[in-house]
Amino acid sequence: MPQPALSISRRLRSTPFTDRVEAAGVKAYTVYNHMLLPTVFRSVEEDYRHLKTAVQVWDVAVERQVEVRGPDAARLVQMLTPRDLRSLTIGRCFYTPMVDETGGMLNDPVTLKLAEDRYWISIADSDLLFWIKGLAYGRALEVDVTEPDVSPLAVQGPKAEELVARVFGEDIKDIRFFRFREVTFQGQTMILARSGYSRQGGFEIYCTSTALGPALWDALFEAGRDLDVHAGCPNLIERIEGGLLSYGNDMTRENTPHECGLGNFCDTVTAIGCCGRDALLRVAQEGPIRQIRSLAIGDAPVAPCSGTWPVMAGEKKVGQITSAAWSPDFGTNVALGMIRLSHWDPDTVLQVHTNDGVREATVQEKHFLADSASKPN
Ligand code: THG
């Protein structure tokens, strides 16, 4: 069915790379942090295959930065998350669930510590800036909370390291996972991190100048011509296979980090000052009664899941699917869903009410792992 078009106005902010993305033939966008996020270039399946074999450049400027700067910066950032930030040293990135006073998820950003008194919070799709400004004002903290001119450009795929080394030098190969360094591009200091929203490996360049965005894009494409570099974007199939969660889709304010399977990124007992700490300590006593699971949905490819699909055990609703896509490598539909405790054990068979009928689904032990995938042709 043809999709309706999206009317673009000033409220849907463009990015430093929008001209290049359009020249590269973007076929669809979604809206994320009031900006345009590409979702398809050639087709979701062609983009998927190319991401797993070559290298892509992604305009992920929608991952806006909330900069927290000042003498109270560390205190304020710890108020936001149940992850203990005492081990977040300068040069590191932490995946940080962020919660409100009830322990409900507000966002799941990557937090970078740039200096003792300076952090970037690289946000998913919710207006976290307002919450942070409210806390800073309400507690009269000595901080500035701003959205700086910073636009991440991701380089993802098996050849990403080679491409980034060609542009920024061989030394970048020493950057470890979830660490960053300062680099210089045309005299401008930027941040280069080994991170990104795929399981294929790669880097994120935090472009610190809108004016230099197109030149940065062009430099990567010129250097990567023989690597088959192509414009890409976070890929629905690959991220579901890899169990990468999407805020607003797989989780909302209704969920705690533990329900999202993000308990590993929480140290609620020692995260003193986190505003959701008391609420989370209370729920941690019992443990969650529903949690995100990977599922395989049987038979032919399913149509896209634009809302949620009920998950049933006979007559009883035991959960919902929040993301699903056909996986060429696994030969099944891969999915993420929130499933009740009584039915979340691996190999449990359930029924999913998709838009085009009831399908059988099997709960997986973990996300879909690359080494059990059938090799691409
Ligand atoms: N990079 C940056 N900002 C972002 C994202 C990103 N902001 C929005 C969105 N993505 C935030 N969500 C995620 C979700 C997962 C991961 C990163 C950001 C991720 N997770 C790995 C995992 O879960 O295994 C690694 C976590 C770890 O080991 O610390 O990478 O992609 N800049």
Tab-separated table of C-alpha atoms and ligand atoms in Angstrom:
chain	number	residue	atom	x	y	z
A	1	MET	CA	0.000	0.000	0.000
A	2	PRO	CA	1.471	3.426	-0.890
A	3	GLN	CA	2.382	5.429	2.206
A	4	PRO	CA	1.190	9.029	2.596
A	5	ALA	CA	3.870	11.693	2.199
A	6	LEU	CA	5.318	13.725	5.043
A	7	SER	CA	4.919	17.518	4.829
A	8	ILE	CA	8.219	19.072	5.832
A	9	SER	CA	8.329	22.461	7.559
A	10	ARG	CA	10.676	24.328	9.871
A	11	ARG	CA	9.455	22.280	12.852
A	12	LEU	CA	10.965	19.203	11.213
A	13	ARG	CA	14.497	20.436	11.464
A	14	SER	CA	16.953	19.494	8.752
A	15	THR	CA	20.477	18.378	9.613
A	16	PRO	CA	23.936	19.433	8.385
A	17	PHE	CA	23.830	16.365	6.108
A	18	THR	CA	20.275	16.619	4.699
A	19	ASP	CA	21.395	17.798	1.234
A	20	ARG	CA	23.798	14.870	0.951
A	21	VAL	CA	21.194	12.378	2.220
A	22	GLU	CA	18.738	13.562	-0.429
A	23	ALA	CA	21.389	13.456	-3.147
A	24	ALA	CA	22.127	9.857	-2.062
A	25	GLY	CA	18.511	8.962	-2.835
A	26	VAL	CA	16.845	8.609	0.579
A	27	LYS	CA	13.481	6.874	0.044
A	28	ALA	CA	11.818	7.281	3.471
A	29	TYR	CA	12.173	9.188	6.697
A	30	THR	CA	10.818	8.916	10.191
A	31	VAL	CA	10.572	11.780	12.708
A	32	TYR	CA	12.919	11.624	15.692
A	33	ASN	CA	13.600	14.464	18.120
A	34	HIS	CA	11.614	16.751	15.772
A	35	MET	CA	14.075	16.003	12.966
A	36	LEU	CA	14.240	13.793	9.911
A	37	LEU	CA	15.853	10.386	10.336
A	38	PRO	CA	16.306	8.380	7.132
A	39	THR	CA	14.908	4.826	7.298
A	40	VAL	CA	15.420	3.515	3.741
A	41	PHE	CA	17.901	4.163	0.920
A	42	ARG	CA	17.750	1.265	-1.601
A	43	SER	CA	15.366	-1.053	0.309
A	44	VAL	CA	15.437	-2.170	3.932
A	45	GLU	CA	16.746	-5.592	2.814
A	46	GLU	CA	19.374	-4.225	0.406
A	47	ASP	CA	20.531	-1.722	3.031
A	48	TYR	CA	20.750	-4.611	5.533
A	49	ARG	CA	22.908	-6.774	3.284
A	50	HIS	CA	25.191	-3.860	2.441
A	51	LEU	CA	25.541	-2.856	6.125
A	52	LYS	CA	26.690	-6.397	6.948
A	53	THR	CA	29.269	-6.556	4.155
A	54	ALA	CA	30.641	-3.080	3.459
A	55	VAL	CA	30.472	0.327	5.140
A	56	GLN	CA	27.760	2.941	5.471
A	57	VAL	CA	27.644	6.584	6.513
A	58	TRP	CA	24.550	7.431	8.576
A	59	ASP	CA	23.075	10.873	9.247
A	60	VAL	CA	22.166	10.353	12.903
A	61	ALA	CA	22.137	14.072	13.743
A	62	VAL	CA	18.766	13.267	15.372
A	63	GLU	CA	20.823	11.865	18.238
A	64	ARG	CA	20.883	15.371	19.741
A	65	GLN	CA	23.301	16.222	22.492
A	66	VAL	CA	22.189	17.706	25.778
A	67	GLU	CA	25.274	19.410	27.169
A	68	VAL	CA	25.460	19.719	30.946
A	69	ARG	CA	28.251	22.014	32.011
A	70	GLY	CA	29.265	23.615	35.286
A	71	PRO	CA	30.324	22.831	38.851
A	72	ASP	CA	27.140	20.772	39.518
A	73	ALA	CA	27.270	18.826	36.217
A	74	ALA	CA	28.281	15.472	37.752
A	75	ARG	CA	25.592	15.754	40.414
A	76	LEU	CA	22.895	16.603	37.887
A	77	VAL	CA	23.818	13.783	35.471
A	78	GLN	CA	23.771	11.261	38.339
A	79	MET	CA	20.260	12.485	39.247
A	80	LEU	CA	19.110	11.272	35.824
A	81	THR	CA	20.259	7.650	35.864
A	82	PRO	CA	20.389	4.557	38.096
A	83	ARG	CA	23.790	3.700	36.566
A	84	ASP	CA	26.629	4.568	38.974
A	85	LEU	CA	28.607	7.237	37.113
A	86	ARG	CA	31.636	7.237	39.420
A	87	SER	CA	33.327	4.885	36.934
A	88	LEU	CA	32.487	7.133	33.966
A	89	THR	CA	35.897	8.706	33.414
A	90	ILE	CA	36.835	11.340	30.839
A	91	GLY	CA	37.003	9.752	27.364
A	92	ARG	CA	34.373	7.106	28.027
A	93	CYS	CA	30.802	6.637	26.830
A	94	PHE	CA	28.182	4.934	29.028
A	95	TYR	CA	24.844	3.558	27.896
A	96	THR	CA	22.593	5.126	30.532
A	97	PRO	CA	18.923	4.346	31.161
A	98	MET	CA	17.331	7.600	32.370
A	99	VAL	CA	14.278	7.513	34.615
A	100	ASP	CA	11.746	9.787	36.305
A	101	GLU	CA	10.866	9.724	40.015
A	102	THR	CA	8.655	6.642	39.498
A	103	GLY	CA	11.485	4.704	37.840
A	104	GLY	CA	9.825	5.017	34.411
A	105	MET	CA	12.117	5.214	31.397
A	106	LEU	CA	12.484	8.752	30.000
A	107	ASN	CA	15.232	7.981	27.499
A	108	ASP	CA	18.160	5.567	26.936
A	109	PRO	CA	21.022	7.827	25.833
A	110	VAL	CA	24.745	7.360	25.550
A	111	THR	CA	26.465	9.693	28.032
A	112	LEU	CA	29.956	11.018	27.262
A	113	LYS	CA	32.179	12.616	29.896
A	114	LEU	CA	34.181	15.351	28.160
A	115	ALA	CA	35.650	16.993	31.290
A	116	GLU	CA	35.100	16.884	35.049
A	117	ASP	CA	32.423	19.554	34.654
A	118	ARG	CA	31.151	18.757	31.167
A	119	TYR	CA	28.956	15.947	29.764
A	120	TRP	CA	27.128	15.222	26.536
A	121	ILE	CA	23.948	13.170	26.756
A	122	SER	CA	23.323	11.696	23.303
A	123	ILE	CA	19.586	11.241	23.411
A	124	ALA	CA	16.998	8.915	21.904
A	125	ASP	CA	13.584	10.215	20.889
A	126	SER	CA	12.155	12.213	23.806
A	127	ASP	CA	12.477	15.831	24.960
A	128	LEU	CA	14.978	15.087	27.693
A	129	LEU	CA	16.363	18.659	27.570
A	130	PHE	CA	13.223	19.990	29.300
A	131	TRP	CA	13.364	17.424	32.118
A	132	ILE	CA	17.049	18.190	32.720
A	133	LYS	CA	16.526	21.954	32.631
A	134	GLY	CA	13.615	21.550	35.044
A	135	LEU	CA	15.696	19.571	37.519
A	136	ALA	CA	18.559	22.090	37.273
A	137	TYR	CA	16.251	25.044	37.869
A	138	GLY	CA	14.210	23.314	40.581
A	139	ARG	CA	17.303	22.369	42.554
A	140	ALA	CA	19.064	25.689	41.770
A	141	LEU	CA	22.078	23.849	40.384
A	142	GLU	CA	25.096	25.670	39.028
A	143	VAL	CA	24.991	24.302	35.479
A	144	ASP	CA	24.197	25.305	31.925
A	145	VAL	CA	21.956	22.859	30.083
A	146	THR	CA	22.040	23.425	26.318
A	147	GLU	CA	21.677	21.763	22.943
A	148	PRO	CA	25.005	22.529	21.237
A	149	ASP	CA	25.694	22.517	17.481
A	150	VAL	CA	26.699	18.849	17.460
A	151	SER	CA	25.506	16.297	14.919
A	152	PRO	CA	26.597	12.682	15.056
A	153	LEU	CA	27.531	11.026	11.764
A	154	ALA	CA	27.894	7.256	12.143
A	155	VAL	CA	30.212	5.060	10.081
A	156	GLN	CA	29.051	1.457	10.474
A	157	GLY	CA	29.887	-1.904	8.948
A	158	PRO	CA	32.821	-4.314	8.698
A	159	LYS	CA	34.889	-1.807	6.677
A	160	ALA	CA	34.116	1.163	8.961
A	161	GLU	CA	37.452	1.070	10.763
A	162	GLU	CA	39.364	1.119	7.473
A	163	LEU	CA	37.352	4.072	6.192
A	164	VAL	CA	37.634	6.118	9.385
A	165	ALA	CA	41.392	5.433	9.515
A	166	ARG	CA	41.770	6.808	5.985
A	167	VAL	CA	40.162	10.093	7.000
A	168	PHE	CA	41.451	10.509	10.585
A	169	GLY	CA	44.662	8.431	10.638
A	170	GLU	CA	45.730	4.926	11.649
A	171	ASP	CA	45.837	5.907	15.347
A	172	ILE	CA	42.059	5.742	15.584
A	173	LYS	CA	42.334	1.946	15.448
A	174	ASP	CA	43.447	2.092	19.094
A	175	ILE	CA	40.131	3.577	20.247
A	176	ARG	CA	38.345	0.874	22.235
A	177	PHE	CA	34.594	0.166	22.272
A	178	PHE	CA	32.628	2.991	23.910
A	179	ARG	CA	35.703	5.229	24.233
A	180	PHE	CA	36.260	8.482	22.385
A	181	ARG	CA	39.021	10.855	21.348
A	182	GLU	CA	39.250	14.357	20.008
A	183	VAL	CA	40.080	14.548	16.305
A	184	THR	CA	40.570	17.494	13.971
A	185	PHE	CA	38.725	17.978	10.710
A	186	GLN	CA	39.612	21.060	8.644
A	187	GLY	CA	40.898	22.746	11.804
A	188	GLN	CA	37.757	22.013	13.814
A	189	THR	CA	37.887	19.813	16.928
A	190	MET	CA	35.383	16.964	16.805
A	191	ILE	CA	34.763	13.859	18.908
A	192	LEU	CA	35.311	10.375	17.489
A	193	ALA	CA	33.866	7.411	19.417
A	194	ARG	CA	33.828	3.687	18.714
A	195	SER	CA	30.080	3.166	19.052
A	196	GLY	CA	26.912	3.096	17.003
A	197	TYR	CA	23.446	1.649	16.667
A	198	SER	CA	24.389	-1.601	14.907
A	199	ARG	CA	26.171	-4.842	15.749
A	200	GLN	CA	28.489	-4.508	12.726
A	201	GLY	CA	31.083	-2.325	14.458
A	202	GLY	CA	32.042	1.232	13.670
A	203	PHE	CA	32.426	4.772	14.832
A	204	GLU	CA	30.411	7.884	15.497
A	205	ILE	CA	31.851	11.271	14.562
A	206	TYR	CA	30.278	14.032	16.647
A	207	CYS	CA	30.422	16.814	14.041
A	208	THR	CA	30.766	20.081	15.955
A	209	SER	CA	30.019	22.431	13.067
A	210	THR	CA	26.916	22.562	10.886
A	211	ALA	CA	28.984	24.430	8.295
A	212	LEU	CA	31.496	21.568	8.012
A	213	GLY	CA	28.855	18.808	7.810
A	214	PRO	CA	28.795	18.480	4.017
A	215	ALA	CA	32.612	18.508	3.776
A	216	LEU	CA	32.851	15.762	6.408
A	217	TRP	CA	30.315	13.652	4.511
A	218	ASP	CA	32.190	14.224	1.229
A	219	ALA	CA	35.568	13.331	2.768
A	220	LEU	CA	34.212	9.946	3.877
A	221	PHE	CA	32.703	9.209	0.467
A	222	GLU	CA	35.867	10.237	-1.402
A	223	ALA	CA	38.081	8.109	0.839
A	224	GLY	CA	35.759	5.111	0.661
A	225	ARG	CA	35.008	4.839	-3.031
A	226	ASP	CA	36.804	1.470	-3.371
A	227	LEU	CA	35.191	0.224	-0.123
A	228	ASP	CA	31.711	0.494	-1.665
A	229	VAL	CA	30.730	3.152	0.894
A	230	HIS	CA	27.043	4.021	0.688
A	231	ALA	CA	24.589	6.195	2.566
A	232	GLY	CA	22.697	4.169	5.150
A	233	CYS	CA	20.695	4.500	8.333
A	234	PRO	CA	19.833	2.476	11.430
A	235	ASN	CA	18.455	-0.725	9.912
A	236	LEU	CA	15.241	-2.193	11.293
A	237	ILE	CA	16.147	-5.837	10.594
A	238	GLU	CA	19.718	-5.636	11.869
A	239	ARG	CA	18.830	-3.803	15.072
A	240	ILE	CA	16.028	-6.231	15.962
A	241	GLU	CA	18.344	-9.198	15.312
A	242	GLY	CA	20.927	-7.538	17.559
A	243	GLY	CA	18.439	-6.697	20.318
A	244	LEU	CA	19.069	-2.933	20.141
A	245	LEU	CA	16.068	-1.224	21.719
A	246	SER	CA	14.207	1.756	20.301
A	247	TYR	CA	12.805	4.224	22.831
A	248	GLY	CA	9.145	5.008	22.092
A	249	ASN	CA	8.769	1.689	20.257
A	250	ASP	CA	10.092	-1.091	22.490
A	251	MET	CA	9.831	0.900	25.724
A	252	THR	CA	8.094	3.980	27.070
A	253	ARG	CA	7.647	5.839	30.353
A	254	GLU	CA	5.425	2.917	31.422
A	255	ASN	CA	8.484	0.656	31.704
A	256	THR	CA	11.282	0.373	34.241
A	257	PRO	CA	14.861	-0.281	33.066
A	258	HIS	CA	14.556	-3.837	34.443
A	259	GLU	CA	11.514	-4.506	32.285
A	260	CYS	CA	13.611	-3.339	29.350
A	261	GLY	CA	16.358	-5.822	30.171
A	262	LEU	CA	18.634	-2.923	31.081
A	263	GLY	CA	19.297	-4.144	34.621
A	264	ASN	CA	22.965	-4.628	33.653
A	265	PHE	CA	23.220	-0.880	33.158
A	266	CYS	CA	21.764	-0.084	36.606
A	267	ASP	CA	23.536	0.068	39.973
A	268	THR	CA	20.512	1.294	41.845
A	269	VAL	CA	21.971	0.644	45.318
A	270	THR	CA	25.055	2.803	44.759
A	271	ALA	CA	23.622	5.362	42.319
A	272	ILE	CA	23.102	7.844	45.127
A	273	GLY	CA	21.176	10.895	43.979
A	274	CYS	CA	19.279	9.227	41.115
A	275	CYS	CA	15.771	10.631	41.377
A	276	GLY	CA	14.139	7.284	40.564
A	277	ARG	CA	16.271	5.381	43.067
A	278	ASP	CA	13.683	4.804	45.809
A	279	ALA	CA	11.062	3.660	43.312
A	280	LEU	CA	13.509	1.307	41.590
A	281	LEU	CA	14.774	-0.137	44.888
A	282	ARG	CA	11.168	-0.935	45.773
A	283	VAL	CA	10.428	-2.716	42.485
A	284	ALA	CA	13.825	-4.465	42.494
A	285	GLN	CA	12.760	-6.359	45.634
A	286	GLU	CA	10.123	-8.253	43.665
A	287	GLY	CA	11.801	-8.254	40.248
A	288	PRO	CA	9.963	-7.358	37.052
A	289	ILE	CA	6.801	-9.245	36.079
A	290	ARG	CA	7.243	-8.520	32.362
A	291	GLN	CA	10.377	-8.054	30.316
A	292	ILE	CA	11.572	-7.482	26.762
A	293	ARG	CA	12.279	-10.676	24.868
A	294	SER	CA	13.467	-11.536	21.393
A	295	LEU	CA	10.972	-13.721	19.541
A	296	ALA	CA	10.923	-15.579	16.239
A	297	ILE	CA	7.576	-15.219	14.451
A	298	GLY	CA	6.850	-18.093	12.101
A	299	ASP	CA	5.980	-18.474	8.448
A	300	ALA	CA	6.128	-15.867	5.689
A	301	PRO	CA	7.400	-12.291	6.087
A	302	VAL	CA	5.104	-10.135	8.243
A	303	ALA	CA	3.956	-6.645	7.261
A	304	PRO	CA	5.614	-3.844	9.253
A	305	CYS	CA	4.446	-3.513	12.877
A	306	SER	CA	3.456	0.151	13.113
A	307	GLY	CA	1.801	-0.110	16.539
A	308	THR	CA	1.793	-3.177	18.760
A	309	TRP	CA	0.568	-6.726	18.167
A	310	PRO	CA	-1.070	-8.679	21.012
A	311	VAL	CA	0.788	-11.795	22.128
A	312	MET	CA	-1.572	-14.534	23.345
A	313	ALA	CA	-1.312	-17.840	25.159
A	314	GLY	CA	-4.623	-19.243	23.996
A	315	GLU	CA	-7.306	-16.826	25.190
A	316	LYS	CA	-5.002	-14.949	27.559
A	317	LYS	CA	-2.998	-11.862	26.583
A	318	VAL	CA	0.550	-12.324	27.877
A	319	GLY	CA	2.371	-9.532	26.103
A	320	GLN	CA	2.819	-7.450	22.964
A	321	ILE	CA	5.165	-7.285	19.992
A	322	THR	CA	6.695	-3.821	19.564
A	323	SER	CA	9.078	-4.345	16.600
A	324	ALA	CA	9.211	-7.041	13.901
A	325	ALA	CA	10.826	-7.632	10.509
A	326	TRP	CA	11.678	-10.468	8.144
A	327	SER	CA	15.304	-11.533	8.563
A	328	PRO	CA	16.941	-12.920	5.421
A	329	ASP	CA	19.878	-14.322	7.422
A	330	PHE	CA	17.797	-16.157	10.030
A	331	GLY	CA	15.000	-17.164	7.639
A	332	THR	CA	12.324	-16.084	10.096
A	333	ASN	CA	10.642	-12.932	11.325
A	334	VAL	CA	12.705	-11.461	14.139
A	335	ALA	CA	10.834	-9.505	16.780
A	336	LEU	CA	11.036	-7.719	20.114
A	337	GLY	CA	8.179	-7.731	22.582
A	338	MET	CA	7.242	-7.196	26.210
A	339	ILE	CA	6.262	-10.604	27.643
A	340	ARG	CA	4.810	-11.561	31.015
A	341	LEU	CA	6.906	-13.552	33.493
A	342	SER	CA	4.610	-16.584	33.250
A	343	HIS	CA	5.413	-16.960	29.531
A	344	TRP	CA	8.901	-15.506	29.016
A	345	ASP	CA	10.985	-18.696	29.289
A	346	PRO	CA	13.016	-19.627	26.163
A	347	ASP	CA	11.212	-21.906	23.685
A	348	THR	CA	7.743	-20.922	24.952
A	349	VAL	CA	5.389	-20.953	21.956
A	350	LEU	CA	2.808	-18.145	21.803
A	351	GLN	CA	0.398	-16.685	19.259
A	352	VAL	CA	0.876	-13.244	17.770
A	353	HIS	CA	-2.110	-11.387	16.342
A	354	THR	CA	-0.459	-9.547	13.440
A	355	ASN	CA	-2.270	-7.272	11.001
A	356	ASP	CA	-2.662	-10.182	8.615
A	357	GLY	CA	-3.583	-13.045	10.883
A	358	VAL	CA	-2.433	-15.153	13.799
A	359	ARG	CA	1.155	-16.468	13.740
A	360	GLU	CA	3.096	-18.726	16.038
A	361	ALA	CA	6.041	-17.135	17.879
A	362	THR	CA	8.823	-18.689	19.921
A	363	VAL	CA	10.544	-16.888	22.784
A	364	GLN	CA	14.327	-16.755	22.307
A	365	GLU	CA	16.962	-17.072	24.978
A	366	LYS	CA	18.901	-14.024	23.746
A	367	HIS	CA	18.901	-11.759	20.750
A	368	PHE	CA	19.716	-13.303	17.373
A	369	LEU	CA	23.449	-13.966	17.267
A	370	ALA	CA	25.535	-13.449	14.175
A	371	ASP	CA	27.371	-16.788	14.367
A	372	SER	CA	24.150	-18.801	14.183
A	373	ALA	CA	23.029	-16.921	11.071
A	374	SER	CA	23.064	-18.722	7.745
A	375	LYS	CA	25.793	-17.247	5.586
A	376	PRO	CA	24.664	-14.738	2.983
A	377	ASN	CA	24.799	-15.966	-0.638
B	1	THG	N1	24.672	6.472	19.553
B	1	THG	C1	24.627	7.713	20.085
B	1	THG	N2	23.499	8.244	20.552
B	1	THG	C2	22.354	7.522	20.497
B	1	THG	C3	22.335	6.213	19.975
B	1	THG	C4	23.550	5.681	19.483
B	1	THG	N3	21.209	8.075	20.953
B	1	THG	C5	19.960	7.441	20.635
B	1	THG	C6	20.026	5.935	20.719
B	1	THG	N4	21.177	5.471	19.951
B	1	THG	C7	20.147	5.506	22.155
B	1	THG	N5	19.995	4.075	22.316
B	1	THG	C8	21.046	3.179	22.310
B	1	THG	C9	20.737	1.834	22.405
B	1	THG	C10	21.769	0.899	22.399
B	1	THG	C11	23.086	1.316	22.336
B	1	THG	C12	23.371	2.647	22.232
B	1	THG	C13	22.356	3.584	22.243
B	1	THG	C14	24.208	0.343	22.377
B	1	THG	N6	24.055	-0.713	23.153
B	1	THG	C15	25.025	-1.794	23.236
B	1	THG	C16	24.307	-2.962	23.903
B	1	THG	O1	23.220	-2.787	24.405
B	1	THG	O2	24.867	-4.045	23.867
B	1	THG	C17	26.293	-1.467	23.989
B	1	THG	C18	26.113	-0.953	25.368
B	1	THG	C19	27.358	-1.023	26.240
B	1	THG	O3	28.025	-2.074	26.230
B	1	THG	O4	27.653	-0.061	26.974
B	1	THG	O5	25.229	0.514	21.732
B	1	THG	O6	23.632	4.547	18.966
B	1	THG	N7	25.745	8.441	20.132
